[in-house]
PDB file of C-alpha atoms in Angstrom:
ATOM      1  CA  UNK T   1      56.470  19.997  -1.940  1.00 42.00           C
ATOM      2  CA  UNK T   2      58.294  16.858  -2.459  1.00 44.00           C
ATOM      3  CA  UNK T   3      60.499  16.585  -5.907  1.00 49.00           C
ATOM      4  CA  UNK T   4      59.017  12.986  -6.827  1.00 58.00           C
ATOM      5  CA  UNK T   5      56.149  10.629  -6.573  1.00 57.00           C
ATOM      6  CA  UNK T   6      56.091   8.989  -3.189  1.00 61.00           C
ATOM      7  CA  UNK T   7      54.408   7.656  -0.873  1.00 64.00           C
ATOM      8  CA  UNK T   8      51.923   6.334  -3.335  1.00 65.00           C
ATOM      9  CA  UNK T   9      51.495   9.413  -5.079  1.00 67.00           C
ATOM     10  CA  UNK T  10      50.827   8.983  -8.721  1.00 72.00           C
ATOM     11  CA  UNK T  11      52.822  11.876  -9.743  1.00 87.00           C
ATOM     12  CA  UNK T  12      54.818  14.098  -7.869  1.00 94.00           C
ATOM     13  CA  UNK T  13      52.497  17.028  -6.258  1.00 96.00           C
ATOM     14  CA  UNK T  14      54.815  19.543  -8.113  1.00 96.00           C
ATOM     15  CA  UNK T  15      54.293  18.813 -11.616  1.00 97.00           C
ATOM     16  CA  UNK T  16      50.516  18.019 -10.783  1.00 98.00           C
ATOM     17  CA  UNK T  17      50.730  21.979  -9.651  1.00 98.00           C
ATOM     18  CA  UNK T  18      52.893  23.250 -12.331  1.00 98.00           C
ATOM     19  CA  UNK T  19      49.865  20.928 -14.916  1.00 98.00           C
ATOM     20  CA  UNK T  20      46.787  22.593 -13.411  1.00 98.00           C
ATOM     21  CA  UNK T  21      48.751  25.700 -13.316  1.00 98.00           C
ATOM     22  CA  UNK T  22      48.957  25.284 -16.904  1.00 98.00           C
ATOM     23  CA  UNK T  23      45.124  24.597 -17.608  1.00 98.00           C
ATOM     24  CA  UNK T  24      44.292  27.514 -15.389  1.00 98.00           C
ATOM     25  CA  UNK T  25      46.622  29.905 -17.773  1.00 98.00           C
ATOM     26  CA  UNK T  26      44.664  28.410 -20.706  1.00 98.00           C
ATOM     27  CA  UNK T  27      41.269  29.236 -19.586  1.00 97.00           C
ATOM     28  CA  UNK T  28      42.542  32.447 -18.056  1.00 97.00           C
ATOM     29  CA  UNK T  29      40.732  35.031 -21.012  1.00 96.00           C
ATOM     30  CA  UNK T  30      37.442  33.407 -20.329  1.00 96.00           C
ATOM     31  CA  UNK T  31      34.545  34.839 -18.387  1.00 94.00           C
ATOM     32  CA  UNK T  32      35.158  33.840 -14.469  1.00 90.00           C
ATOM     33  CA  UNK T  33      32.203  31.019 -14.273  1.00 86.00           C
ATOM     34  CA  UNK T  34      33.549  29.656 -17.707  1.00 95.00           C
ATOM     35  CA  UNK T  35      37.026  29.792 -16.746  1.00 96.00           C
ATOM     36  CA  UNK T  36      36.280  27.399 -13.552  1.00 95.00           C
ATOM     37  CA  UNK T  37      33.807  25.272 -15.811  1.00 95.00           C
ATOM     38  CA  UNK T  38      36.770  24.725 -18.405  1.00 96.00           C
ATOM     39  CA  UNK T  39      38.730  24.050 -15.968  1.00 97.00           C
ATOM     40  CA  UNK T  40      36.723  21.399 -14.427  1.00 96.00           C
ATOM     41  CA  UNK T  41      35.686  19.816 -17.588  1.00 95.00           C
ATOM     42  CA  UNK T  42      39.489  19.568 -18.613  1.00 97.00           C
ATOM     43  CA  UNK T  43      41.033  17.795 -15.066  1.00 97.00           C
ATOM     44  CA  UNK T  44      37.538  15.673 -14.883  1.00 95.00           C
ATOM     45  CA  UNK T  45      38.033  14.369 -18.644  1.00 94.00           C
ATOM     46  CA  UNK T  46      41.754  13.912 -19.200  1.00 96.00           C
ATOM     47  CA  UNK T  47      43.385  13.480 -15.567  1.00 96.00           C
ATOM     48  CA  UNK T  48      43.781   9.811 -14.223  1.00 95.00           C
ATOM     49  CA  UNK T  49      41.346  10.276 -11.069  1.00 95.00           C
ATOM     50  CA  UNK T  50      44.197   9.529  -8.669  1.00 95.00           C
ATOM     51  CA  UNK T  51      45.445  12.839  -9.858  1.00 96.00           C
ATOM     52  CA  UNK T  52      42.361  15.198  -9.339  1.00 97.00           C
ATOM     53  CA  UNK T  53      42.222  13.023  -5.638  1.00 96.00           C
ATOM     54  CA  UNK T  54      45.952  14.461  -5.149  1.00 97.00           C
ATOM     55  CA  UNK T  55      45.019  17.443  -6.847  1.00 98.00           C
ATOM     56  CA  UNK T  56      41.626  17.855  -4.221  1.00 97.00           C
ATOM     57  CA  UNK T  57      43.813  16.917  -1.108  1.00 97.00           C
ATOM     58  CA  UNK T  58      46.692  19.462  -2.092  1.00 97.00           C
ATOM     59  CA  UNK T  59      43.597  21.976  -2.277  1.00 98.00           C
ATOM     60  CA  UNK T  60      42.405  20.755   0.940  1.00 97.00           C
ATOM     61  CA  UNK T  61      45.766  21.381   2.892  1.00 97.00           C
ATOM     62  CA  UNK T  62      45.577  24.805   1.587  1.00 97.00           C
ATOM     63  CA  UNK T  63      46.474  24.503  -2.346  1.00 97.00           C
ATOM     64  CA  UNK T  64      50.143  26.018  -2.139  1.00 97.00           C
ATOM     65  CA  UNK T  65      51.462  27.259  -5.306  1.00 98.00           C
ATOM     66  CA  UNK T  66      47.806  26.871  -6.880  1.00 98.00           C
ATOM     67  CA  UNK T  67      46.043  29.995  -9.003  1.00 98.00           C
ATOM     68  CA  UNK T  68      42.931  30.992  -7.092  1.00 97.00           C
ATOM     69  CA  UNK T  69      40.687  30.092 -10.541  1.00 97.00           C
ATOM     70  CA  UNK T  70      42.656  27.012 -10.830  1.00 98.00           C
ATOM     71  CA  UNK T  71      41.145  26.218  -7.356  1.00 97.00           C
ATOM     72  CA  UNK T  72      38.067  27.246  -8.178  1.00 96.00           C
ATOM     73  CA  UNK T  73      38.083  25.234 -11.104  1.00 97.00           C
ATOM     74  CA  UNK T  74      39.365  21.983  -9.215  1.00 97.00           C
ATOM     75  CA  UNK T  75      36.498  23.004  -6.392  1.00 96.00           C
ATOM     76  CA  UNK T  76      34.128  21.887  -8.820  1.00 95.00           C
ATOM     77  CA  UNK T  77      35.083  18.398  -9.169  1.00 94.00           C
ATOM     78  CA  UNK T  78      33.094  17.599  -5.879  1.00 91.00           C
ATOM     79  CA  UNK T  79      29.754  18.798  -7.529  1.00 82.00           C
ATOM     80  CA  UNK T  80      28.202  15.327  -8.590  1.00 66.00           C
ATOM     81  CA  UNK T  81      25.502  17.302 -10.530  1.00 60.00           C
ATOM     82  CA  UNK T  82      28.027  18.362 -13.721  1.00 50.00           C
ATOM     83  CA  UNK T  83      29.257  15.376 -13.435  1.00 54.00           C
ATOM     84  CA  UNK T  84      28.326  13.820 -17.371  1.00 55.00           C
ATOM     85  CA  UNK T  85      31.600  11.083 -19.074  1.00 56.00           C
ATOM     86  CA  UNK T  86      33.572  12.466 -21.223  1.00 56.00           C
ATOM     87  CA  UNK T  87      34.401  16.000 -23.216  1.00 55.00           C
ATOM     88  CA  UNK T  88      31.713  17.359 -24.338  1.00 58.00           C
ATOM     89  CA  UNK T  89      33.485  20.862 -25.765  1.00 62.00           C
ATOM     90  CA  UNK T  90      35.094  23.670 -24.138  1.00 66.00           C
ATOM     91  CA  UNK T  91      33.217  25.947 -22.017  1.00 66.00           C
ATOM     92  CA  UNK T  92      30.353  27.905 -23.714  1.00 66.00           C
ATOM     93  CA  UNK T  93      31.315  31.594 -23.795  1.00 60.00           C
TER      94      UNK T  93
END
């Protein structure tokens, strides 16, 4: 990992891990599908979309230093079909 943004990054790759690290550890307690869904709905309503894209390609290169739900959570950013604008609540439990 690199210890600042470069090369066009819009935030250095480790605090974008250490941040969705941090989501995943708040949706943690809930129920597997609603822990990825919360996750999802979190990065897809408050990141800056050049983040998830970093986010996605760090996945795609293998997702080093990543929580398997948090990638499981991210995963779900390429599914068009939950894809509504805006928060619209936390995951139902």
């Amino acid at each position: 990992m690199t210890s600042g943004a470069q090369n066009g990054e819009v935030m250095a790759l480790e605090r974008i891990v250490v941040m969705a690290n941090q989501i995943g550890d708040f949706f943690a307690p809930y129920p597997l599908e609603r822990r990825a869904e919360g996750i999802r709905n979190h990065l897809r309503t408050y990141w800056d979309p050049r983040m998830r894209d970093e986010l996605l390609e760090h996945i795609a290169s293998g997702g080093a230093g990543l929580a398997p739900h948090v990638i499981a959570g991210a995963k779900l950013l390429r599914d068009d079909s939950h894809a509504k604008p805006g928060y619209y609540g936390p995951p139902k439990a």
